[in-house]
Every structure is written in C-alpha cells, then in structure tokens.
PDB file of C-alpha atoms and ligand atoms in Angstrom:
ATOM      1  CA  UNK U   1     -43.451  53.723 -25.437  1.00 91.00           C
ATOM      2  CA  UNK U   2     -46.139  51.467 -24.809  1.00 97.00           C
ATOM      3  CA  UNK U   3     -48.151  50.664 -28.012  1.00 98.00           C
ATOM      4  CA  UNK U   4     -51.670  49.495 -27.613  1.00 98.00           C
ATOM      5  CA  UNK U   5     -54.608  49.654 -30.354  1.00 98.00           C
ATOM      6  CA  UNK U   6     -57.542  47.620 -31.370  1.00 98.00           C
ATOM      7  CA  UNK U   7     -58.894  46.376 -34.644  1.00 97.00           C
ATOM      8  CA  UNK U   8     -60.890  48.925 -36.687  1.00 97.00           C
ATOM      9  CA  UNK U   9     -63.273  49.091 -39.642  1.00 94.00           C
ATOM     10  CA  UNK U  10     -61.594  51.036 -42.635  1.00 94.00           C
ATOM     11  CA  UNK U  11     -65.495  51.679 -44.119  1.00 92.00           C
ATOM     12  CA  UNK U  12     -64.541  55.196 -42.461  1.00 90.00           C
ATOM     13  CA  UNK U  13     -61.392  55.709 -44.341  1.00 96.00           C
ATOM     14  CA  UNK U  14     -57.812  55.621 -43.192  1.00 98.00           C
ATOM     15  CA  UNK U  15     -57.347  59.048 -41.565  1.00 98.00           C
ATOM     16  CA  UNK U  16     -60.537  58.580 -39.563  1.00 98.00           C
ATOM     17  CA  UNK U  17     -59.244  55.166 -38.247  1.00 98.00           C
ATOM     18  CA  UNK U  18     -56.089  57.303 -36.556  1.00 98.00           C
ATOM     19  CA  UNK U  19     -58.788  59.793 -34.854  1.00 98.00           C
ATOM     20  CA  UNK U  20     -60.986  56.459 -33.683  1.00 98.00           C
ATOM     21  CA  UNK U  21     -57.855  55.207 -32.428  1.00 98.00           C
ATOM     22  CA  UNK U  22     -56.814  58.487 -30.336  1.00 98.00           C
ATOM     23  CA  UNK U  23     -60.175  58.760 -29.205  1.00 98.00           C
ATOM     24  CA  UNK U  24     -60.346  55.228 -27.229  1.00 97.00           C
ATOM     25  CA  UNK U  25     -56.984  55.828 -25.907  1.00 98.00           C
ATOM     26  CA  UNK U  26     -54.875  54.013 -28.398  1.00 98.00           C
ATOM     27  CA  UNK U  27     -51.738  54.606 -30.253  1.00 98.00           C
ATOM     28  CA  UNK U  28     -51.961  52.315 -33.030  1.00 98.00           C
ATOM     29  CA  UNK U  29     -54.670  50.114 -34.519  1.00 98.00           C
ATOM     30  CA  UNK U  30     -55.106  47.231 -37.221  1.00 98.00           C
ATOM     31  CA  UNK U  31     -57.511  47.114 -39.754  1.00 98.00           C
ATOM     32  CA  UNK U  32     -58.821  44.704 -42.324  1.00 96.00           C
ATOM     33  CA  UNK U  33     -57.215  45.505 -45.614  1.00 95.00           C
ATOM     34  CA  UNK U  34     -60.643  44.433 -47.517  1.00 90.00           C
ATOM     35  CA  UNK U  35     -63.956  42.784 -46.413  1.00 83.00           C
ATOM     36  CA  UNK U  36     -62.632  39.729 -44.267  1.00 80.00           C
ATOM     37  CA  UNK U  37     -65.085  37.560 -45.848  1.00 80.00           C
ATOM     38  CA  UNK U  38     -65.070  38.845 -49.230  1.00 72.00           C
ATOM     39  CA  UNK U  39     -62.434  40.065 -51.542  1.00 74.00           C
ATOM     40  CA  UNK U  40     -63.439  43.470 -52.983  1.00 81.00           C
ATOM     41  CA  UNK U  41     -61.098  46.587 -52.395  1.00 85.00           C
ATOM     42  CA  UNK U  42     -61.865  50.370 -51.813  1.00 86.00           C
ATOM     43  CA  UNK U  43     -60.864  52.747 -54.518  1.00 89.00           C
ATOM     44  CA  UNK U  44     -57.397  53.928 -53.941  1.00 92.00           C
ATOM     45  CA  UNK U  45     -57.182  57.042 -52.081  1.00 95.00           C
ATOM     46  CA  UNK U  46     -53.582  57.934 -51.511  1.00 97.00           C
ATOM     47  CA  UNK U  47     -54.361  61.165 -50.031  1.00 98.00           C
ATOM     48  CA  UNK U  48     -56.187  59.689 -47.349  1.00 98.00           C
ATOM     49  CA  UNK U  49     -53.461  57.423 -46.669  1.00 98.00           C
ATOM     50  CA  UNK U  50     -50.923  60.217 -46.599  1.00 98.00           C
ATOM     51  CA  UNK U  51     -52.953  61.559 -44.242  1.00 98.00           C
ATOM     52  CA  UNK U  52     -52.683  58.639 -41.889  1.00 98.00           C
ATOM     53  CA  UNK U  53     -49.229  58.529 -41.761  1.00 98.00           C
ATOM     54  CA  UNK U  54     -49.056  62.217 -41.327  1.00 98.00           C
ATOM     55  CA  UNK U  55     -51.314  62.185 -38.126  1.00 98.00           C
ATOM     56  CA  UNK U  56     -49.812  58.675 -36.799  1.00 98.00           C
ATOM     57  CA  UNK U  57     -46.343  60.872 -36.884  1.00 98.00           C
ATOM     58  CA  UNK U  58     -47.776  63.640 -35.092  1.00 98.00           C
ATOM     59  CA  UNK U  59     -49.558  61.861 -32.615  1.00 98.00           C
ATOM     60  CA  UNK U  60     -46.887  59.407 -32.159  1.00 98.00           C
ATOM     61  CA  UNK U  61     -47.889  56.483 -33.032  1.00 98.00           C
ATOM     62  CA  UNK U  62     -46.598  53.159 -32.793  1.00 98.00           C
ATOM     63  CA  UNK U  63     -46.231  50.659 -36.107  1.00 98.00           C
ATOM     64  CA  UNK U  64     -49.935  49.940 -37.920  1.00 98.00           C
ATOM     65  CA  UNK U  65     -51.040  46.831 -38.347  1.00 98.00           C
ATOM     66  CA  UNK U  66     -53.085  45.556 -41.529  1.00 98.00           C
ATOM     67  CA  UNK U  67     -54.829  42.290 -41.325  1.00 98.00           C
ATOM     68  CA  UNK U  68     -55.243  40.206 -44.651  1.00 97.00           C
ATOM     69  CA  UNK U  69     -58.745  38.757 -45.103  1.00 95.00           C
ATOM     70  CA  UNK U  70     -59.538  35.230 -44.133  1.00 94.00           C
ATOM     71  CA  UNK U  71     -60.799  34.250 -47.395  1.00 94.00           C
ATOM     72  CA  UNK U  72     -56.852  34.153 -48.498  1.00 96.00           C
ATOM     73  CA  UNK U  73     -55.781  30.455 -48.448  1.00 98.00           C
ATOM     74  CA  UNK U  74     -52.163  30.473 -50.069  1.00 98.00           C
ATOM     75  CA  UNK U  75     -52.248  26.734 -49.454  1.00 98.00           C
ATOM     76  CA  UNK U  76     -55.518  25.731 -50.925  1.00 98.00           C
ATOM     77  CA  UNK U  77     -55.977  22.296 -52.890  1.00 98.00           C
ATOM     78  CA  UNK U  78     -57.682  24.550 -55.697  1.00 98.00           C
ATOM     79  CA  UNK U  79     -55.395  26.134 -57.964  1.00 98.00           C
ATOM     80  CA  UNK U  80     -57.519  28.963 -58.493  1.00 98.00           C
ATOM     81  CA  UNK U  81     -57.992  29.473 -54.792  1.00 97.00           C
ATOM     82  CA  UNK U  82     -54.327  29.766 -54.558  1.00 98.00           C
ATOM     83  CA  UNK U  83     -53.709  32.318 -57.331  1.00 98.00           C
ATOM     84  CA  UNK U  84     -56.517  34.394 -55.837  1.00 97.00           C
ATOM     85  CA  UNK U  85     -54.443  34.854 -52.810  1.00 97.00           C
ATOM     86  CA  UNK U  86     -51.343  35.237 -54.000  1.00 98.00           C
ATOM     87  CA  UNK U  87     -52.713  37.956 -56.531  1.00 97.00           C
ATOM     88  CA  UNK U  88     -54.958  39.643 -53.700  1.00 96.00           C
ATOM     89  CA  UNK U  89     -51.520  39.600 -51.338  1.00 97.00           C
ATOM     90  CA  UNK U  90     -49.651  41.468 -53.801  1.00 97.00           C
ATOM     91  CA  UNK U  91     -52.188  43.879 -54.385  1.00 96.00           C
ATOM     92  CA  UNK U  92     -52.469  44.580 -50.639  1.00 97.00           C
ATOM     93  CA  UNK U  93     -48.748  44.853 -50.320  1.00 98.00           C
ATOM     94  CA  UNK U  94     -48.426  46.996 -53.169  1.00 97.00           C
ATOM     95  CA  UNK U  95     -51.262  49.558 -51.560  1.00 96.00           C
ATOM     96  CA  UNK U  96     -49.262  49.203 -48.361  1.00 97.00           C
ATOM     97  CA  UNK U  97     -46.231  51.075 -49.592  1.00 98.00           C
ATOM     98  CA  UNK U  98     -48.618  53.967 -49.038  1.00 98.00           C
ATOM     99  CA  UNK U  99     -48.381  53.658 -45.910  1.00 98.00           C
ATOM    100  CA  UNK U 100     -44.416  52.842 -45.230  1.00 97.00           C
ATOM    101  CA  UNK U 101     -43.024  50.441 -42.815  1.00 98.00           C
ATOM    102  CA  UNK U 102     -46.235  48.978 -41.666  1.00 98.00           C
ATOM    103  CA  UNK U 103     -47.184  45.331 -40.750  1.00 98.00           C
ATOM    104  CA  UNK U 104     -49.171  43.021 -42.825  1.00 98.00           C
ATOM    105  CA  UNK U 105     -50.394  40.385 -40.903  1.00 98.00           C
ATOM    106  CA  UNK U 106     -51.945  37.003 -42.338  1.00 98.00           C
ATOM    107  CA  UNK U 107     -52.976  33.440 -41.534  1.00 98.00           C
ATOM    108  CA  UNK U 108     -50.841  31.316 -42.834  1.00 98.00           C
ATOM    109  CA  UNK U 109     -53.704  29.153 -44.590  1.00 98.00           C
ATOM    110  CA  UNK U 110     -55.128  25.520 -44.474  1.00 98.00           C
ATOM    111  CA  UNK U 111     -53.906  22.617 -45.920  1.00 98.00           C
ATOM    112  CA  UNK U 112     -57.393  21.473 -46.403  1.00 98.00           C
ATOM    113  CA  UNK U 113     -56.226  17.425 -46.343  1.00 97.00           C
ATOM    114  CA  UNK U 114     -52.888  17.778 -48.522  1.00 98.00           C
ATOM    115  CA  UNK U 115     -51.051  17.403 -45.111  1.00 98.00           C
ATOM    116  CA  UNK U 116     -48.994  20.330 -43.150  1.00 98.00           C
ATOM    117  CA  UNK U 117     -45.652  19.343 -45.220  1.00 98.00           C
ATOM    118  CA  UNK U 118     -47.487  20.237 -48.563  1.00 98.00           C
ATOM    119  CA  UNK U 119     -48.928  23.080 -47.038  1.00 98.00           C
ATOM    120  CA  UNK U 120     -45.983  24.733 -45.816  1.00 98.00           C
ATOM    121  CA  UNK U 121     -44.334  24.288 -49.152  1.00 98.00           C
ATOM    122  CA  UNK U 122     -47.268  26.324 -51.193  1.00 98.00           C
ATOM    123  CA  UNK U 123     -47.455  28.752 -48.168  1.00 98.00           C
ATOM    124  CA  UNK U 124     -43.448  29.630 -49.006  1.00 98.00           C
ATOM    125  CA  UNK U 125     -43.919  29.278 -52.615  1.00 98.00           C
ATOM    126  CA  UNK U 126     -46.800  32.103 -52.457  1.00 98.00           C
ATOM    127  CA  UNK U 127     -44.664  34.499 -50.222  1.00 98.00           C
ATOM    128  CA  UNK U 128     -41.710  33.881 -52.303  1.00 98.00           C
ATOM    129  CA  UNK U 129     -43.949  35.158 -55.298  1.00 98.00           C
ATOM    130  CA  UNK U 130     -45.669  37.930 -53.399  1.00 98.00           C
ATOM    131  CA  UNK U 131     -42.667  39.461 -51.485  1.00 97.00           C
ATOM    132  CA  UNK U 132     -40.519  42.192 -53.373  1.00 95.00           C
ATOM    133  CA  UNK U 133     -37.007  43.018 -52.025  1.00 95.00           C
ATOM    134  CA  UNK U 134     -37.609  46.459 -52.089  1.00 96.00           C
ATOM    135  CA  UNK U 135     -40.996  46.579 -49.889  1.00 98.00           C
ATOM    136  CA  UNK U 136     -41.095  48.784 -46.421  1.00 98.00           C
ATOM    137  CA  UNK U 137     -43.793  46.486 -44.969  1.00 98.00           C
ATOM    138  CA  UNK U 138     -43.015  43.792 -43.152  1.00 98.00           C
ATOM    139  CA  UNK U 139     -45.337  40.413 -43.427  1.00 98.00           C
ATOM    140  CA  UNK U 140     -46.454  38.910 -40.090  1.00 98.00           C
ATOM    141  CA  UNK U 141     -47.024  35.479 -39.876  1.00 98.00           C
ATOM    142  CA  UNK U 142     -49.611  34.754 -37.386  1.00 98.00           C
ATOM    143  CA  UNK U 143     -49.627  31.963 -34.664  1.00 98.00           C
ATOM    144  CA  UNK U 144     -52.617  29.890 -35.497  1.00 98.00           C
ATOM    145  CA  UNK U 145     -54.763  28.031 -33.085  1.00 98.00           C
ATOM    146  CA  UNK U 146     -54.894  24.734 -34.906  1.00 98.00           C
ATOM    147  CA  UNK U 147     -58.346  24.874 -35.978  1.00 98.00           C
ATOM    148  CA  UNK U 148     -59.155  22.172 -38.616  1.00 97.00           C
ATOM    149  CA  UNK U 149     -55.924  21.775 -40.778  1.00 98.00           C
ATOM    150  CA  UNK U 150     -54.726  25.382 -40.126  1.00 98.00           C
ATOM    151  CA  UNK U 151     -50.880  25.831 -40.499  1.00 98.00           C
ATOM    152  CA  UNK U 152     -49.127  27.742 -37.713  1.00 98.00           C
ATOM    153  CA  UNK U 153     -50.423  25.643 -34.733  1.00 98.00           C
ATOM    154  CA  UNK U 154     -47.083  25.514 -33.601  1.00 98.00           C
ATOM    155  CA  UNK U 155     -43.864  27.786 -33.462  1.00 98.00           C
ATOM    156  CA  UNK U 156     -42.204  24.778 -35.488  1.00 98.00           C
ATOM    157  CA  UNK U 157     -44.626  24.967 -38.395  1.00 98.00           C
ATOM    158  CA  UNK U 158     -44.238  29.004 -38.652  1.00 98.00           C
ATOM    159  CA  UNK U 159     -40.470  28.293 -38.814  1.00 98.00           C
ATOM    160  CA  UNK U 160     -40.442  25.896 -41.498  1.00 98.00           C
ATOM    161  CA  UNK U 161     -42.487  28.457 -43.675  1.00 98.00           C
ATOM    162  CA  UNK U 162     -39.704  30.958 -42.692  1.00 98.00           C
ATOM    163  CA  UNK U 163     -36.691  28.960 -43.348  1.00 98.00           C
ATOM    164  CA  UNK U 164     -38.224  28.347 -47.192  1.00 98.00           C
ATOM    165  CA  UNK U 165     -38.518  32.122 -48.068  1.00 98.00           C
ATOM    166  CA  UNK U 166     -35.534  33.685 -49.437  1.00 97.00           C
ATOM    167  CA  UNK U 167     -36.476  37.527 -48.330  1.00 97.00           C
ATOM    168  CA  UNK U 168     -36.366  36.908 -44.498  1.00 97.00           C
ATOM    169  CA  UNK U 169     -35.864  40.020 -43.589  1.00 97.00           C
ATOM    170  CA  UNK U 170     -39.201  41.133 -44.797  1.00 98.00           C
ATOM    171  CA  UNK U 171     -40.964  38.515 -42.443  1.00 98.00           C
ATOM    172  CA  UNK U 172     -42.121  38.255 -38.728  1.00 98.00           C
ATOM    173  CA  UNK U 173     -44.387  36.751 -36.725  1.00 99.00           C
ATOM    174  CA  UNK U 174     -47.508  38.099 -35.090  1.00 99.00           C
ATOM    175  CA  UNK U 175     -48.367  36.543 -31.440  1.00 99.00           C
ATOM    176  CA  UNK U 176     -51.924  35.808 -30.706  1.00 99.00           C
ATOM    177  CA  UNK U 177     -52.582  35.013 -26.971  1.00 99.00           C
ATOM    178  CA  UNK U 178     -55.913  33.269 -27.818  1.00 98.00           C
ATOM    179  CA  UNK U 179     -54.567  31.240 -30.576  1.00 98.00           C
ATOM    180  CA  UNK U 180     -51.420  30.415 -28.903  1.00 98.00           C
ATOM    181  CA  UNK U 181     -52.920  29.164 -25.647  1.00 98.00           C
ATOM    182  CA  UNK U 182     -55.821  27.296 -27.966  1.00 98.00           C
ATOM    183  CA  UNK U 183     -52.703  25.816 -29.879  1.00 98.00           C
ATOM    184  CA  UNK U 184     -51.552  24.242 -26.741  1.00 98.00           C
ATOM    185  CA  UNK U 185     -48.999  26.625 -25.198  1.00 99.00           C
ATOM    186  CA  UNK U 186     -49.642  27.404 -21.725  1.00 99.00           C
ATOM    187  CA  UNK U 187     -48.819  30.823 -21.340  1.00 99.00           C
ATOM    188  CA  UNK U 188     -51.029  31.143 -17.978  1.00 98.00           C
ATOM    189  CA  UNK U 189     -47.884  28.800 -16.068  1.00 98.00           C
ATOM    190  CA  UNK U 190     -45.396  28.741 -18.498  1.00 98.00           C
ATOM    191  CA  UNK U 191     -45.207  32.163 -20.083  1.00 98.00           C
ATOM    192  CA  UNK U 192     -41.236  32.664 -19.742  1.00 98.00           C
ATOM    193  CA  UNK U 193     -40.675  28.722 -21.041  1.00 98.00           C
ATOM    194  CA  UNK U 194     -42.884  29.519 -24.295  1.00 99.00           C
ATOM    195  CA  UNK U 195     -41.067  32.726 -25.062  1.00 98.00           C
ATOM    196  CA  UNK U 196     -37.872  30.787 -24.587  1.00 98.00           C
ATOM    197  CA  UNK U 197     -39.316  28.375 -26.964  1.00 98.00           C
ATOM    198  CA  UNK U 198     -40.097  30.899 -29.388  1.00 99.00           C
ATOM    199  CA  UNK U 199     -36.790  32.639 -29.121  1.00 98.00           C
ATOM    200  CA  UNK U 200     -34.770  29.093 -29.819  1.00 98.00           C
ATOM    201  CA  UNK U 201     -36.916  28.156 -32.743  1.00 98.00           C
ATOM    202  CA  UNK U 202     -37.535  31.667 -34.481  1.00 98.00           C
ATOM    203  CA  UNK U 203     -35.936  34.633 -32.568  1.00 98.00           C
ATOM    204  CA  UNK U 204     -37.955  36.989 -30.795  1.00 98.00           C
ATOM    205  CA  UNK U 205     -36.738  39.556 -32.906  1.00 98.00           C
ATOM    206  CA  UNK U 206     -38.782  38.048 -35.068  1.00 98.00           C
ATOM    207  CA  UNK U 207     -41.754  38.514 -32.713  1.00 98.00           C
ATOM    208  CA  UNK U 208     -43.216  41.938 -34.249  1.00 98.00           C
ATOM    209  CA  UNK U 209     -46.854  42.189 -32.808  1.00 99.00           C
ATOM    210  CA  UNK U 210     -48.887  40.738 -30.270  1.00 99.00           C
ATOM    211  CA  UNK U 211     -52.609  40.405 -30.734  1.00 98.00           C
ATOM    212  CA  UNK U 212     -54.075  40.710 -27.065  1.00 98.00           C
ATOM    213  CA  UNK U 213     -57.087  38.412 -26.403  1.00 98.00           C
ATOM    214  CA  UNK U 214     -58.598  36.126 -23.975  1.00 98.00           C
ATOM    215  CA  UNK U 215     -59.873  32.811 -25.046  1.00 98.00           C
ATOM    216  CA  UNK U 216     -63.205  31.065 -24.223  1.00 98.00           C
ATOM    217  CA  UNK U 217     -61.424  27.772 -24.251  1.00 98.00           C
ATOM    218  CA  UNK U 218     -59.184  25.504 -22.592  1.00 98.00           C
ATOM    219  CA  UNK U 219     -55.300  25.342 -23.835  1.00 98.00           C
ATOM    220  CA  UNK U 220     -54.888  23.029 -26.269  1.00 98.00           C
ATOM    221  CA  UNK U 221     -58.539  23.253 -27.611  1.00 98.00           C
ATOM    222  CA  UNK U 222     -57.778  24.059 -30.850  1.00 98.00           C
ATOM    223  CA  UNK U 223     -61.224  26.266 -31.226  1.00 98.00           C
ATOM    224  CA  UNK U 224     -60.058  30.090 -31.584  1.00 98.00           C
ATOM    225  CA  UNK U 225     -62.744  31.798 -29.587  1.00 98.00           C
ATOM    226  CA  UNK U 226     -61.594  34.936 -28.658  1.00 98.00           C
ATOM    227  CA  UNK U 227     -62.742  36.535 -25.197  1.00 98.00           C
ATOM    228  CA  UNK U 228     -63.066  39.933 -23.677  1.00 98.00           C
ATOM    229  CA  UNK U 229     -59.571  40.172 -21.493  1.00 98.00           C
ATOM    230  CA  UNK U 230     -60.067  38.590 -17.982  1.00 98.00           C
ATOM    231  CA  UNK U 231     -63.398  37.041 -18.412  1.00 98.00           C
ATOM    232  CA  UNK U 232     -61.916  33.819 -20.538  1.00 98.00           C
ATOM    233  CA  UNK U 233     -59.863  30.932 -19.685  1.00 98.00           C
ATOM    234  CA  UNK U 234     -56.480  32.564 -20.081  1.00 99.00           C
ATOM    235  CA  UNK U 235     -57.646  35.276 -17.383  1.00 98.00           C
ATOM    236  CA  UNK U 236     -55.971  38.763 -16.105  1.00 98.00           C
ATOM    237  CA  UNK U 237     -53.035  37.871 -14.393  1.00 98.00           C
ATOM    238  CA  UNK U 238     -51.713  36.098 -17.342  1.00 98.00           C
ATOM    239  CA  UNK U 239     -52.542  38.506 -19.898  1.00 98.00           C
ATOM    240  CA  UNK U 240     -50.741  41.248 -17.304  1.00 98.00           C
ATOM    241  CA  UNK U 241     -47.638  39.286 -17.435  1.00 98.00           C
ATOM    242  CA  UNK U 242     -47.842  39.262 -21.350  1.00 98.00           C
ATOM    243  CA  UNK U 243     -48.484  43.074 -21.488  1.00 98.00           C
ATOM    244  CA  UNK U 244     -45.640  43.428 -18.893  1.00 98.00           C
ATOM    245  CA  UNK U 245     -43.092  41.074 -20.196  1.00 98.00           C
ATOM    246  CA  UNK U 246     -39.583  42.642 -20.666  1.00 97.00           C
ATOM    247  CA  UNK U 247     -38.998  40.725 -24.151  1.00 98.00           C
ATOM    248  CA  UNK U 248     -42.490  42.059 -25.512  1.00 98.00           C
ATOM    249  CA  UNK U 249     -41.764  45.746 -24.715  1.00 97.00           C
ATOM    250  CA  UNK U 250     -42.160  48.333 -27.962  1.00 96.00           C
ATOM    251  CA  UNK U 251     -44.503  45.789 -29.825  1.00 98.00           C
ATOM    252  CA  UNK U 252     -47.905  47.015 -31.167  1.00 98.00           C
ATOM    253  CA  UNK U 253     -50.557  45.117 -28.558  1.00 98.00           C
ATOM    254  CA  UNK U 254     -53.850  44.773 -30.523  1.00 98.00           C
ATOM    255  CA  UNK U 255     -57.099  44.149 -29.254  1.00 98.00           C
ATOM    256  CA  UNK U 256     -58.960  41.238 -30.925  1.00 98.00           C
ATOM    257  CA  UNK U 257     -61.770  40.865 -27.954  1.00 98.00           C
ATOM    258  CA  UNK U 258     -65.493  41.009 -28.998  1.00 98.00           C
ATOM    259  CA  UNK U 259     -65.957  44.817 -28.352  1.00 95.00           C
ATOM    260  CA  UNK U 260     -67.692  47.779 -29.858  1.00 91.00           C
ATOM    261  CA  UNK U 261     -65.879  50.658 -29.348  1.00 90.00           C
ATOM    262  CA  UNK U 262     -66.724  51.539 -25.715  1.00 93.00           C
ATOM    263  CA  UNK U 263     -65.726  48.003 -24.575  1.00 97.00           C
ATOM    264  CA  UNK U 264     -62.222  48.516 -26.440  1.00 98.00           C
ATOM    265  CA  UNK U 265     -61.777  51.838 -24.982  1.00 98.00           C
ATOM    266  CA  UNK U 266     -61.877  50.310 -21.428  1.00 98.00           C
ATOM    267  CA  UNK U 267     -59.879  47.330 -22.227  1.00 98.00           C
ATOM    268  CA  UNK U 268     -57.181  50.013 -23.261  1.00 98.00           C
ATOM    269  CA  UNK U 269     -57.445  51.807 -20.297  1.00 98.00           C
ATOM    270  CA  UNK U 270     -57.124  48.743 -17.949  1.00 98.00           C
ATOM    271  CA  UNK U 271     -53.919  47.399 -20.093  1.00 98.00           C
ATOM    272  CA  UNK U 272     -52.359  50.701 -19.612  1.00 98.00           C
ATOM    273  CA  UNK U 273     -53.081  50.739 -16.192  1.00 98.00           C
ATOM    274  CA  UNK U 274     -51.306  47.092 -16.121  1.00 97.00           C
ATOM    275  CA  UNK U 275     -48.319  48.872 -17.688  1.00 95.00           C
ATOM    276  CA  UNK U 276     -48.052  51.951 -14.979  1.00 91.00           C
ATOM    277  CA  UNK U 277     -47.991  49.487 -12.317  1.00 85.00           C
TER     278      UNK U 277
HETATM  279 FE1   FE W 301     -55.955  37.121 -36.933  1.00 67.11          FE
HETATM  280 FE1   FE W 302     -55.356  37.392 -34.021  1.00 67.11          FE
HETATM  281 ZN1   ZN W 303     -58.615  34.438 -33.767  1.00 67.11          ZN
END
C-alpha cells in the first residue's frame, strides 16, 4: 500500500480530518496537536478520536502523524521554557494514546547559543522524562534544515540524541526532504548515498515517515522555505525518485507544501501517478 496525505487543520475535529483526507485523495494525514504557534489544547473528545480510529481502519489508512507545535523547545536556555516543552509533550503523548500506534513528530529544538552538545543532552533528557515504556505512540525526531541554532541538521546529531534515550524502541525519525536538502544532503544527485548514510548512522528501519516538500533554496542553504512539488530547487524528478525509492516504501508521505486543499489534492494525484508508473 502506498501511503500519502497532507497537513490538515484540527479545528474541525478528528473524524472530519479523516474525511477531508479521503476527499483530497489521501490515505493518512498529519495535524498539529495544538495551535502551532501557541500552546492551548482543544477539549478532550474521546468519542471523536475513537471515530477517527474506526474511520481510518475502515478506509485502510496508513499510520497517522501528529506534529508538535513549533513553540516547544526542550533545549531552551531558560528552565521555564524547557519545563513547558516537557509538560506539553507529556500531555500530547497521553492524549495520543486515544489514537493508538500513531506517530508523534517534533522538531528537536534550538540550542540558542548553548552549543549543540548541550542542546543534544537537554533534548535526550527531556525525552527520557516524557517517554513511557508502555506508550503505543512512536516519537519521531524530524530532520531539520539547520536554521539558526536548530539541532537535527545532520543525521549525526539525531543519532547523538537517540543514543542517549533509554526507550529507543519508542523513537524514530521523520525524513523531511526540504530540510534534508537545506541541511546539505544532495538528494537530487545522490539520493542512494544519502539513504546509505542514514542507514549507516541511524538505520533505515528507524526512518518511519517522510515529509515530502520541495525547497525554495539551494542545497545547504539552511533556510527551511517549503515549495510546491516540482516548483522548487529539488524538482519533480528527484522527488519522484524519493517517492518510488525501494527503501522508503510503506512509509507515510506527508505533504507540507504551501497549498490549500485543492492544491494538495492535485499534488496527491500527481504523486500517486508517479507511484503507478
Ligand atoms: Fe516539522
Ligand atoms: Fe517537516
Ligand atoms: Zn520546514
């Protein structure tokens, strides 16, 4: 089964996101657990979450992705910001147990001048506090573009974090094509080598999901500006090779391109065509 979806808004509720995904041709999706730039959470609605689970099962969906808000920084310099990140992540994870087996994707954090070593230590410590050995959710560290002091700009940095976490079986990675490219990995000319490098350091079995985005900038630009598929510097041919790469089959591919639903629908149709060829 080929799994494709886009980023949807939770404002209309869980079941409605599932229906929306179907409407635009997807068989999974991603949503923010809260307002991406704020911190407040919707009231808990177990019935709606159960309805989504049933709907996804009925319609043969692939694994669901939840994305943590950008406001969490588990390696902030200020203690209160770190505490907020840990508490909010713990709450998100508890709630996500109503969507068993889903992925919870987060941006590892920005070390804000403390240095990457210190940042890596703090992120791993936060994960060790938040992860429960009985949770069904897998936490995904997202590959980052390396904007500012972002941690996760290289596979080495992600590995460093993962090595320090005790419940390793609860961890995975989300491979964002725009971020990896902006981070300096040439997936246009050397996709096989990049994936081999990922496998050598982290293991392809830990590559759980893909964020499928084109990039407005050059390889290594460390900018993080997403573009519609085929209209950026990565381009259609290279993205097609990602989507059809044998090592990546079965993973959910999530579009985070600058689109509304109509644009997502046409990109999903285009990517499905690549898969069928
Ligand atoms: Fe992200
Ligand atoms: Fe992403
Ligand atoms: Zn991004």
